[in-house]
Amino acid sequence: MGLEEKLPNGVLLTTVEGVAGYMRKASFWPATFGLACCAIEMMTTGGPKYDLARYGMEVFRASPRQADLMIVAGRVSQKMAPVLRQIYDQMPEPKWVLAMGVCASSGGMFNNYAIVQGVDHVVPVDMYLPGCPPRPEMLIDAILKLHDQVQQTKLGVNRRTEIAELETAALRALPTSDMKGLLR
């Protein structure tokens, strides 16, 4: 005795948030922002062997005004950081950022004055993808996980409440310098 037996054929029950989330996740348009060796793996993902078109992402957009997903692939230099931020600001809402590779996530092996130690110092990051460079399969997995996040995103007043709760939780979080762990 399931719900489907109680409803007549052709009736589907859902919420507006559910439909909007499904439509958003099925139509990501990524912005082209390849900075280093990770960009080669990102381009491979769009090729025929891995075929991002299966997920509605067949076209990488050259214009940020047409994109809603920024894949930062590779290391970000201090000179490139303002350009990255400008492109992010030009993207329409809602927008998401995926940091691809250890250099974009944390600066990687380049711990010096010229490289930004994590792209999250420049733009808010929704998904981190480790690896040097990460394989195309890993990028597809990260995109599918981001699809799940996008599909669960709330709308309107509910979204504002969700953002306020997340910000409050982040402000209450224990600073990294106070954390005790195996390395302390």
Short mmCIF file of N, CA and C in Angstrom, two decimals:
data_model
loop_
_atom_site.label_atom_id
_atom_site.label_comp_id
_atom_site.label_asym_id
_atom_site.label_seq_id
_atom_site.Cartn_x
_atom_site.Cartn_y
_atom_site.Cartn_z
N MET A 1 0.83 -1.18 0.00
CA MET A 1 0.00 0.00 0.00
C MET A 1 0.88 1.25 0.00
N GLY A 2 1.32 1.63 -1.16
CA GLY A 2 2.13 2.84 -1.27
C GLY A 2 1.27 4.01 -1.71
N LEU A 3 1.87 5.18 -1.68
CA LEU A 3 1.19 6.40 -2.08
C LEU A 3 0.78 6.35 -3.55
N GLU A 4 1.62 5.70 -4.38
CA GLU A 4 1.32 5.64 -5.81
C GLU A 4 0.05 4.86 -6.12
N GLU A 5 -0.35 3.96 -5.22
CA GLU A 5 -1.58 3.21 -5.44
C GLU A 5 -2.82 4.04 -5.10
N LYS A 6 -2.65 5.05 -4.26
CA LYS A 6 -3.77 5.89 -3.85
C LYS A 6 -4.06 6.99 -4.88
N LEU A 7 -3.06 7.39 -5.65
CA LEU A 7 -3.20 8.49 -6.59
C LEU A 7 -3.58 7.97 -7.98
N PRO A 8 -4.38 8.72 -8.71
CA PRO A 8 -4.67 8.31 -10.10
C PRO A 8 -3.42 8.46 -10.97
N ASN A 9 -3.42 7.78 -12.11
CA ASN A 9 -2.27 7.86 -13.02
C ASN A 9 -2.08 9.28 -13.52
N GLY A 10 -0.83 9.68 -13.64
CA GLY A 10 -0.52 11.00 -14.17
C GLY A 10 -0.46 12.10 -13.13
N VAL A 11 -0.62 11.80 -11.85
CA VAL A 11 -0.56 12.81 -10.80
C VAL A 11 0.80 12.71 -10.11
N LEU A 12 1.45 13.85 -9.96
CA LEU A 12 2.75 13.91 -9.30
C LEU A 12 2.71 14.99 -8.25
N LEU A 13 3.11 14.66 -7.05
CA LEU A 13 3.15 15.63 -5.97
C LEU A 13 4.59 16.01 -5.69
N THR A 14 4.84 17.32 -5.63
CA THR A 14 6.18 17.81 -5.30
C THR A 14 6.05 19.25 -4.82
N THR A 15 7.16 19.86 -4.52
CA THR A 15 7.17 21.27 -4.10
C THR A 15 7.81 22.11 -5.19
N VAL A 16 7.58 23.41 -5.14
CA VAL A 16 8.20 24.33 -6.09
C VAL A 16 9.72 24.28 -5.91
N GLU A 17 10.18 24.20 -4.66
CA GLU A 17 11.62 24.10 -4.40
C GLU A 17 12.21 22.85 -5.03
N GLY A 18 11.46 21.75 -4.98
CA GLY A 18 11.94 20.50 -5.58
C GLY A 18 12.08 20.60 -7.09
N VAL A 19 11.09 21.19 -7.74
CA VAL A 19 11.14 21.34 -9.20
C VAL A 19 12.25 22.31 -9.59
N ALA A 20 12.34 23.44 -8.88
CA ALA A 20 13.38 24.43 -9.20
C ALA A 20 14.77 23.84 -8.98
N GLY A 21 14.95 23.08 -7.91
CA GLY A 21 16.23 22.43 -7.65
C GLY A 21 16.59 21.44 -8.74
N TYR A 22 15.61 20.67 -9.19
CA TYR A 22 15.87 19.71 -10.26
C TYR A 22 16.27 20.43 -11.54
N MET A 23 15.58 21.50 -11.87
CA MET A 23 15.89 22.24 -13.10
C MET A 23 17.27 22.89 -13.02
N ARG A 24 17.61 23.43 -11.85
CA ARG A 24 18.93 24.05 -11.70
C ARG A 24 20.05 23.04 -11.82
N LYS A 25 19.87 21.89 -11.17
CA LYS A 25 20.95 20.90 -11.22
C LYS A 25 21.11 20.30 -12.60
N ALA A 26 20.05 20.27 -13.39
CA ALA A 26 20.10 19.66 -14.71
C ALA A 26 20.57 20.62 -15.79
N SER A 27 20.90 21.86 -15.41
CA SER A 27 21.28 22.81 -16.44
C SER A 27 22.43 23.71 -16.00
N PHE A 28 23.45 23.12 -15.41
CA PHE A 28 24.65 23.90 -15.06
C PHE A 28 25.32 24.39 -16.33
N TRP A 29 25.77 25.63 -16.33
CA TRP A 29 26.56 26.18 -17.42
C TRP A 29 27.86 26.67 -16.81
N PRO A 30 28.92 25.90 -16.92
CA PRO A 30 30.17 26.29 -16.26
C PRO A 30 30.91 27.39 -17.01
N ALA A 31 31.60 28.23 -16.24
CA ALA A 31 32.45 29.27 -16.80
C ALA A 31 33.83 28.69 -17.04
N THR A 32 34.46 29.07 -18.11
CA THR A 32 35.81 28.62 -18.42
C THR A 32 36.78 29.41 -17.56
N PHE A 33 37.50 28.73 -16.66
CA PHE A 33 38.51 29.41 -15.85
C PHE A 33 39.61 28.41 -15.51
N GLY A 34 40.34 27.98 -16.52
CA GLY A 34 41.44 27.05 -16.32
C GLY A 34 42.74 27.81 -16.20
N LEU A 35 43.48 27.57 -15.11
CA LEU A 35 44.69 28.34 -14.84
C LEU A 35 45.97 27.53 -14.94
N ALA A 36 45.90 26.23 -14.83
CA ALA A 36 47.13 25.43 -14.82
C ALA A 36 46.81 24.02 -15.31
N CYS A 37 47.60 23.06 -14.86
CA CYS A 37 47.49 21.69 -15.35
C CYS A 37 46.12 21.07 -15.09
N CYS A 38 45.41 21.51 -14.06
CA CYS A 38 44.07 20.98 -13.80
C CYS A 38 43.11 21.31 -14.94
N ALA A 39 43.39 22.38 -15.66
CA ALA A 39 42.52 22.76 -16.78
C ALA A 39 42.52 21.71 -17.87
N ILE A 40 43.63 21.01 -18.06
CA ILE A 40 43.69 19.94 -19.06
C ILE A 40 42.72 18.83 -18.68
N GLU A 41 42.69 18.49 -17.40
CA GLU A 41 41.75 17.45 -16.94
C GLU A 41 40.31 17.94 -17.06
N MET A 42 40.07 19.22 -16.82
CA MET A 42 38.73 19.78 -16.97
C MET A 42 38.29 19.70 -18.43
N MET A 43 39.19 20.02 -19.35
CA MET A 43 38.86 19.94 -20.78
C MET A 43 38.60 18.51 -21.19
N THR A 44 39.35 17.58 -20.65
CA THR A 44 39.15 16.16 -20.95
C THR A 44 37.76 15.71 -20.52
N THR A 45 37.29 16.25 -19.41
CA THR A 45 35.97 15.88 -18.91
C THR A 45 34.88 16.27 -19.88
N GLY A 46 35.09 17.34 -20.63
CA GLY A 46 34.10 17.77 -21.62
C GLY A 46 34.20 17.02 -22.93
N GLY A 47 35.24 16.19 -23.08
CA GLY A 47 35.45 15.44 -24.31
C GLY A 47 34.53 14.24 -24.43
N PRO A 48 34.66 13.48 -25.54
CA PRO A 48 33.74 12.38 -25.81
C PRO A 48 33.86 11.20 -24.85
N LYS A 49 35.04 10.99 -24.25
CA LYS A 49 35.20 9.83 -23.38
C LYS A 49 34.41 9.99 -22.08
N TYR A 50 34.40 11.19 -21.51
CA TYR A 50 33.72 11.42 -20.23
C TYR A 50 32.39 12.14 -20.39
N ASP A 51 32.26 13.00 -21.38
CA ASP A 51 30.99 13.55 -21.85
C ASP A 51 30.14 14.21 -20.76
N LEU A 52 30.51 15.43 -20.40
CA LEU A 52 29.72 16.19 -19.44
C LEU A 52 28.33 16.54 -19.96
N ALA A 53 28.09 16.38 -21.26
CA ALA A 53 26.78 16.68 -21.82
C ALA A 53 25.70 15.79 -21.23
N ARG A 54 26.08 14.64 -20.68
CA ARG A 54 25.09 13.77 -20.02
C ARG A 54 24.43 14.47 -18.85
N TYR A 55 25.11 15.47 -18.28
CA TYR A 55 24.61 16.16 -17.10
C TYR A 55 24.16 17.59 -17.42
N GLY A 56 23.96 17.90 -18.68
CA GLY A 56 23.48 19.21 -19.07
C GLY A 56 24.55 20.28 -19.07
N MET A 57 25.82 19.89 -19.20
CA MET A 57 26.93 20.85 -19.13
C MET A 57 27.79 20.79 -20.38
N GLU A 58 27.18 20.65 -21.53
CA GLU A 58 27.96 20.44 -22.74
C GLU A 58 28.74 21.66 -23.21
N VAL A 59 28.36 22.85 -22.77
CA VAL A 59 29.01 24.06 -23.27
C VAL A 59 29.65 24.80 -22.11
N PHE A 60 30.97 24.98 -22.18
CA PHE A 60 31.66 25.85 -21.23
C PHE A 60 31.51 27.27 -21.73
N ARG A 61 31.01 28.14 -20.91
CA ARG A 61 30.72 29.51 -21.30
C ARG A 61 31.96 30.39 -21.18
N ALA A 62 32.21 31.20 -22.19
CA ALA A 62 33.31 32.15 -22.14
C ALA A 62 32.88 33.44 -21.46
N SER A 63 31.59 33.71 -21.42
CA SER A 63 31.08 34.91 -20.77
C SER A 63 30.55 34.56 -19.39
N PRO A 64 31.00 35.27 -18.35
CA PRO A 64 30.48 34.97 -17.01
C PRO A 64 29.00 35.29 -16.86
N ARG A 65 28.47 36.13 -17.71
CA ARG A 65 27.05 36.49 -17.60
C ARG A 65 26.14 35.36 -18.05
N GLN A 66 26.70 34.35 -18.68
CA GLN A 66 25.91 33.19 -19.11
C GLN A 66 26.21 31.96 -18.27
N ALA A 67 27.06 32.07 -17.27
CA ALA A 67 27.49 30.90 -16.50
C ALA A 67 26.93 30.96 -15.08
N ASP A 68 26.72 29.77 -14.48
CA ASP A 68 26.30 29.72 -13.09
C ASP A 68 27.20 28.82 -12.24
N LEU A 69 28.20 28.20 -12.85
CA LEU A 69 29.17 27.38 -12.11
C LEU A 69 30.56 27.80 -12.56
N MET A 70 31.39 28.19 -11.60
CA MET A 70 32.79 28.51 -11.90
C MET A 70 33.65 27.37 -11.37
N ILE A 71 34.35 26.71 -12.30
CA ILE A 71 35.31 25.68 -11.91
C ILE A 71 36.68 26.32 -11.95
N VAL A 72 37.26 26.59 -10.77
CA VAL A 72 38.59 27.18 -10.69
C VAL A 72 39.58 26.03 -10.74
N ALA A 73 40.22 25.85 -11.89
CA ALA A 73 41.10 24.70 -12.12
C ALA A 73 42.55 25.16 -12.11
N GLY A 74 43.23 24.95 -11.00
CA GLY A 74 44.65 25.28 -10.92
C GLY A 74 44.95 26.37 -9.92
N ARG A 75 46.23 26.73 -9.88
CA ARG A 75 46.70 27.71 -8.89
C ARG A 75 46.29 29.12 -9.30
N VAL A 76 45.97 29.92 -8.29
CA VAL A 76 45.56 31.31 -8.50
C VAL A 76 46.67 32.21 -8.00
N SER A 77 47.23 33.01 -8.89
CA SER A 77 48.29 33.94 -8.47
C SER A 77 47.66 35.19 -7.87
N GLN A 78 48.46 35.97 -7.17
CA GLN A 78 47.97 37.20 -6.56
C GLN A 78 47.46 38.17 -7.64
N LYS A 79 48.11 38.16 -8.81
CA LYS A 79 47.68 39.05 -9.89
C LYS A 79 46.37 38.58 -10.51
N MET A 80 46.11 37.29 -10.48
CA MET A 80 44.89 36.75 -11.09
C MET A 80 43.69 36.83 -10.13
N ALA A 81 43.93 36.97 -8.83
CA ALA A 81 42.84 36.98 -7.85
C ALA A 81 41.81 38.07 -8.11
N PRO A 82 42.19 39.32 -8.40
CA PRO A 82 41.15 40.33 -8.69
C PRO A 82 40.34 40.01 -9.94
N VAL A 83 40.97 39.40 -10.94
CA VAL A 83 40.26 39.02 -12.16
C VAL A 83 39.25 37.92 -11.84
N LEU A 84 39.67 36.96 -11.03
CA LEU A 84 38.78 35.87 -10.62
C LEU A 84 37.58 36.44 -9.88
N ARG A 85 37.82 37.38 -8.98
CA ARG A 85 36.72 37.99 -8.23
C ARG A 85 35.79 38.78 -9.14
N GLN A 86 36.35 39.48 -10.11
CA GLN A 86 35.53 40.26 -11.05
C GLN A 86 34.62 39.33 -11.87
N ILE A 87 35.18 38.23 -12.33
CA ILE A 87 34.38 37.27 -13.10
C ILE A 87 33.28 36.68 -12.23
N TYR A 88 33.62 36.37 -10.98
CA TYR A 88 32.61 35.84 -10.05
C TYR A 88 31.49 36.85 -9.84
N ASP A 89 31.85 38.12 -9.65
CA ASP A 89 30.84 39.15 -9.43
C ASP A 89 29.95 39.36 -10.65
N GLN A 90 30.45 39.09 -11.85
CA GLN A 90 29.66 39.26 -13.07
C GLN A 90 28.70 38.11 -13.31
N MET A 91 28.89 37.00 -12.63
CA MET A 91 27.99 35.86 -12.81
C MET A 91 26.64 36.15 -12.16
N PRO A 92 25.54 35.74 -12.80
CA PRO A 92 24.22 35.98 -12.21
C PRO A 92 23.95 35.00 -11.06
N GLU A 93 23.07 35.41 -10.18
CA GLU A 93 22.65 34.53 -9.07
C GLU A 93 21.62 33.55 -9.60
N PRO A 94 21.52 32.36 -9.11
CA PRO A 94 22.41 31.71 -8.16
C PRO A 94 23.67 31.24 -8.87
N LYS A 95 24.78 31.22 -8.13
CA LYS A 95 26.06 30.80 -8.70
C LYS A 95 26.80 29.93 -7.71
N TRP A 96 27.62 29.04 -8.26
CA TRP A 96 28.36 28.09 -7.44
C TRP A 96 29.81 28.08 -7.90
N VAL A 97 30.71 27.70 -6.97
CA VAL A 97 32.14 27.64 -7.26
C VAL A 97 32.67 26.27 -6.85
N LEU A 98 33.43 25.67 -7.74
CA LEU A 98 34.10 24.40 -7.48
C LEU A 98 35.60 24.63 -7.58
N ALA A 99 36.34 24.39 -6.49
CA ALA A 99 37.79 24.54 -6.48
C ALA A 99 38.40 23.21 -6.90
N MET A 100 39.00 23.16 -8.09
CA MET A 100 39.50 21.91 -8.65
C MET A 100 41.01 21.82 -8.45
N GLY A 101 41.44 20.82 -7.73
CA GLY A 101 42.86 20.58 -7.51
C GLY A 101 43.34 21.15 -6.19
N VAL A 102 44.45 20.61 -5.73
CA VAL A 102 44.98 21.03 -4.43
C VAL A 102 45.49 22.47 -4.48
N CYS A 103 45.94 22.94 -5.63
CA CYS A 103 46.43 24.32 -5.72
C CYS A 103 45.30 25.33 -5.56
N ALA A 104 44.15 25.05 -6.17
CA ALA A 104 43.00 25.95 -6.01
C ALA A 104 42.43 25.84 -4.60
N SER A 105 42.48 24.65 -4.02
CA SER A 105 41.89 24.44 -2.70
C SER A 105 42.72 25.04 -1.58
N SER A 106 44.06 24.87 -1.66
CA SER A 106 44.90 25.30 -0.53
C SER A 106 46.24 25.88 -0.93
N GLY A 107 46.47 26.15 -2.18
CA GLY A 107 47.76 26.67 -2.61
C GLY A 107 48.72 25.58 -3.03
N GLY A 108 48.42 24.35 -2.65
CA GLY A 108 49.24 23.21 -3.06
C GLY A 108 50.67 23.30 -2.56
N MET A 109 51.60 22.91 -3.43
CA MET A 109 53.02 22.92 -3.04
C MET A 109 53.63 24.31 -3.16
N PHE A 110 52.85 25.27 -3.66
CA PHE A 110 53.35 26.62 -3.89
C PHE A 110 53.05 27.49 -2.67
N ASN A 111 53.81 27.32 -1.61
CA ASN A 111 53.61 28.10 -0.39
C ASN A 111 54.53 29.32 -0.45
N ASN A 112 54.16 30.29 -1.28
CA ASN A 112 54.99 31.48 -1.43
C ASN A 112 54.12 32.72 -1.59
N TYR A 113 54.76 33.85 -1.75
CA TYR A 113 54.06 35.13 -1.80
C TYR A 113 53.23 35.32 -3.07
N ALA A 114 53.53 34.58 -4.13
CA ALA A 114 52.89 34.83 -5.42
C ALA A 114 51.58 34.08 -5.61
N ILE A 115 51.33 33.03 -4.84
CA ILE A 115 50.16 32.17 -5.03
C ILE A 115 49.19 32.34 -3.88
N VAL A 116 47.91 32.51 -4.19
CA VAL A 116 46.87 32.60 -3.17
C VAL A 116 46.74 31.23 -2.51
N GLN A 117 46.77 31.19 -1.20
CA GLN A 117 46.71 29.93 -0.47
C GLN A 117 45.25 29.50 -0.27
N GLY A 118 44.63 29.16 -1.36
CA GLY A 118 43.24 28.73 -1.34
C GLY A 118 42.34 29.78 -1.97
N VAL A 119 41.60 29.37 -2.96
CA VAL A 119 40.73 30.30 -3.69
C VAL A 119 39.58 30.80 -2.81
N ASP A 120 39.35 30.13 -1.68
CA ASP A 120 38.29 30.60 -0.78
C ASP A 120 38.64 31.92 -0.10
N HIS A 121 39.87 32.40 -0.27
CA HIS A 121 40.22 33.75 0.19
C HIS A 121 39.70 34.81 -0.78
N VAL A 122 39.32 34.40 -1.98
CA VAL A 122 38.89 35.33 -3.02
C VAL A 122 37.39 35.23 -3.27
N VAL A 123 36.86 34.01 -3.41
CA VAL A 123 35.44 33.78 -3.67
C VAL A 123 34.94 32.67 -2.74
N PRO A 124 33.66 32.65 -2.40
CA PRO A 124 33.14 31.54 -1.58
C PRO A 124 33.09 30.25 -2.40
N VAL A 125 33.58 29.17 -1.82
CA VAL A 125 33.68 27.89 -2.52
C VAL A 125 32.60 26.95 -2.00
N ASP A 126 31.89 26.30 -2.93
CA ASP A 126 30.84 25.35 -2.57
C ASP A 126 31.33 23.91 -2.52
N MET A 127 32.35 23.58 -3.31
CA MET A 127 32.85 22.21 -3.36
C MET A 127 34.36 22.24 -3.60
N TYR A 128 35.07 21.45 -2.82
CA TYR A 128 36.52 21.30 -2.99
C TYR A 128 36.81 19.95 -3.62
N LEU A 129 37.69 19.93 -4.60
CA LEU A 129 38.07 18.70 -5.28
C LEU A 129 39.57 18.52 -5.12
N PRO A 130 40.02 17.55 -4.31
CA PRO A 130 41.46 17.37 -4.10
C PRO A 130 42.11 16.66 -5.28
N GLY A 131 43.43 16.59 -5.24
CA GLY A 131 44.17 15.87 -6.27
C GLY A 131 45.12 16.78 -7.00
N CYS A 132 46.15 16.16 -7.58
CA CYS A 132 47.16 16.94 -8.29
C CYS A 132 47.60 16.17 -9.53
N PRO A 133 47.02 16.40 -10.65
CA PRO A 133 45.70 16.98 -10.87
C PRO A 133 44.63 15.92 -10.66
N PRO A 134 43.43 16.34 -10.31
CA PRO A 134 42.35 15.36 -10.15
C PRO A 134 41.93 14.77 -11.50
N ARG A 135 41.60 13.52 -11.48
CA ARG A 135 41.17 12.83 -12.70
C ARG A 135 39.79 13.32 -13.15
N PRO A 136 39.46 13.17 -14.43
CA PRO A 136 38.13 13.57 -14.91
C PRO A 136 37.00 12.88 -14.15
N GLU A 137 37.20 11.63 -13.76
CA GLU A 137 36.16 10.92 -13.00
C GLU A 137 35.90 11.62 -11.67
N MET A 138 36.96 12.13 -11.05
CA MET A 138 36.80 12.85 -9.78
C MET A 138 36.03 14.14 -9.99
N LEU A 139 36.28 14.84 -11.09
CA LEU A 139 35.54 16.07 -11.38
C LEU A 139 34.07 15.76 -11.59
N ILE A 140 33.77 14.71 -12.32
CA ILE A 140 32.37 14.33 -12.54
C ILE A 140 31.71 13.99 -11.21
N ASP A 141 32.42 13.28 -10.32
CA ASP A 141 31.87 12.94 -9.01
C ASP A 141 31.60 14.20 -8.19
N ALA A 142 32.52 15.16 -8.23
CA ALA A 142 32.32 16.42 -7.50
C ALA A 142 31.14 17.18 -8.06
N ILE A 143 30.98 17.19 -9.37
CA ILE A 143 29.84 17.88 -9.99
C ILE A 143 28.53 17.20 -9.58
N LEU A 144 28.51 15.88 -9.54
CA LEU A 144 27.29 15.18 -9.11
C LEU A 144 26.97 15.47 -7.65
N LYS A 145 27.99 15.59 -6.81
CA LYS A 145 27.75 15.96 -5.40
C LYS A 145 27.24 17.39 -5.31
N LEU A 146 27.75 18.25 -6.15
CA LEU A 146 27.26 19.62 -6.19
C LEU A 146 25.82 19.66 -6.69
N HIS A 147 25.48 18.76 -7.63
CA HIS A 147 24.08 18.64 -8.08
C HIS A 147 23.17 18.36 -6.89
N ASP A 148 23.60 17.44 -6.01
CA ASP A 148 22.78 17.12 -4.83
C ASP A 148 22.61 18.34 -3.93
N GLN A 149 23.68 19.11 -3.74
CA GLN A 149 23.58 20.33 -2.93
C GLN A 149 22.60 21.32 -3.56
N VAL A 150 22.71 21.49 -4.87
CA VAL A 150 21.86 22.46 -5.57
C VAL A 150 20.40 22.04 -5.51
N GLN A 151 20.15 20.75 -5.65
CA GLN A 151 18.77 20.28 -5.64
C GLN A 151 18.13 20.49 -4.26
N GLN A 152 18.91 20.47 -3.20
CA GLN A 152 18.38 20.66 -1.85
C GLN A 152 18.32 22.13 -1.43
N THR A 153 18.78 23.05 -2.29
CA THR A 153 18.79 24.47 -1.96
C THR A 153 17.36 24.99 -1.84
N LYS A 154 17.14 25.76 -0.80
CA LYS A 154 15.82 26.34 -0.56
C LYS A 154 15.66 27.62 -1.38
N LEU A 155 14.44 28.13 -1.45
CA LEU A 155 14.14 29.33 -2.22
C LEU A 155 13.55 30.42 -1.32
N GLY A 156 13.69 31.67 -1.75
CA GLY A 156 13.02 32.80 -1.12
C GLY A 156 13.37 33.01 0.34
N VAL A 157 12.34 33.16 1.18
CA VAL A 157 12.52 33.41 2.61
C VAL A 157 13.23 32.23 3.27
N ASN A 158 12.90 31.02 2.83
CA ASN A 158 13.55 29.83 3.39
C ASN A 158 15.05 29.86 3.12
N ARG A 159 15.46 30.36 1.96
CA ARG A 159 16.88 30.44 1.62
C ARG A 159 17.58 31.47 2.51
N ARG A 160 16.93 32.61 2.74
CA ARG A 160 17.53 33.63 3.61
C ARG A 160 17.70 33.08 5.02
N THR A 161 16.71 32.34 5.51
CA THR A 161 16.81 31.73 6.84
C THR A 161 17.94 30.72 6.87
N GLU A 162 18.07 29.91 5.82
CA GLU A 162 19.13 28.91 5.74
C GLU A 162 20.51 29.58 5.74
N ILE A 163 20.66 30.67 5.00
CA ILE A 163 21.93 31.39 4.95
C ILE A 163 22.26 31.97 6.33
N ALA A 164 21.27 32.55 7.00
CA ALA A 164 21.50 33.11 8.34
C ALA A 164 21.93 32.02 9.32
N GLU A 165 21.30 30.84 9.24
CA GLU A 165 21.68 29.73 10.12
C GLU A 165 23.10 29.26 9.84
N LEU A 166 23.47 29.17 8.57
CA LEU A 166 24.83 28.75 8.21
C LEU A 166 25.87 29.76 8.67
N GLU A 167 25.57 31.05 8.53
CA GLU A 167 26.50 32.09 8.97
C GLU A 167 26.66 32.07 10.49
N THR A 168 25.57 31.87 11.20
CA THR A 168 25.63 31.80 12.66
C THR A 168 26.46 30.60 13.10
N ALA A 169 26.27 29.47 12.45
CA ALA A 169 27.05 28.27 12.78
C ALA A 169 28.53 28.50 12.49
N ALA A 170 28.83 29.18 11.39
CA ALA A 170 30.23 29.44 11.05
C ALA A 170 30.88 30.38 12.05
N LEU A 171 30.13 31.36 12.54
CA LEU A 171 30.68 32.29 13.52
C LEU A 171 30.90 31.63 14.88
N ARG A 172 30.08 30.63 15.19
CA ARG A 172 30.22 29.91 16.46
C ARG A 172 31.28 28.82 16.40
N ALA A 173 31.75 28.48 15.21
CA ALA A 173 32.72 27.40 15.06
C ALA A 173 34.02 27.74 15.78
N LEU A 174 34.68 26.71 16.26
CA LEU A 174 35.96 26.85 16.95
C LEU A 174 37.03 27.28 15.95
N PRO A 175 37.80 28.33 16.27
CA PRO A 175 38.87 28.73 15.35
C PRO A 175 39.88 27.61 15.13
N THR A 176 40.46 27.56 13.97
CA THR A 176 41.41 26.50 13.64
C THR A 176 42.58 26.49 14.60
N SER A 177 43.02 27.66 15.05
CA SER A 177 44.16 27.74 15.95
C SER A 177 43.86 27.12 17.32
N ASP A 178 42.57 27.04 17.69
CA ASP A 178 42.19 26.44 18.98
C ASP A 178 41.87 24.95 18.89
N MET A 179 41.84 24.41 17.68
CA MET A 179 41.50 22.99 17.51
C MET A 179 42.64 22.12 18.00
N LYS A 180 42.29 21.02 18.66
CA LYS A 180 43.28 20.05 19.12
C LYS A 180 43.12 18.79 18.30
N GLY A 181 44.23 18.28 17.80
CA GLY A 181 44.14 17.09 16.96
C GLY A 181 45.46 16.35 16.97
N LEU A 182 45.64 15.49 16.01
CA LEU A 182 46.84 14.66 15.94
C LEU A 182 48.10 15.48 15.69
N LEU A 183 47.97 16.59 15.01
CA LEU A 183 49.15 17.38 14.66
C LEU A 183 49.51 18.39 15.75
N ARG A 184 48.72 18.55 16.77
CA ARG A 184 49.01 19.53 17.84
C ARG A 184 49.72 18.90 18.99
#
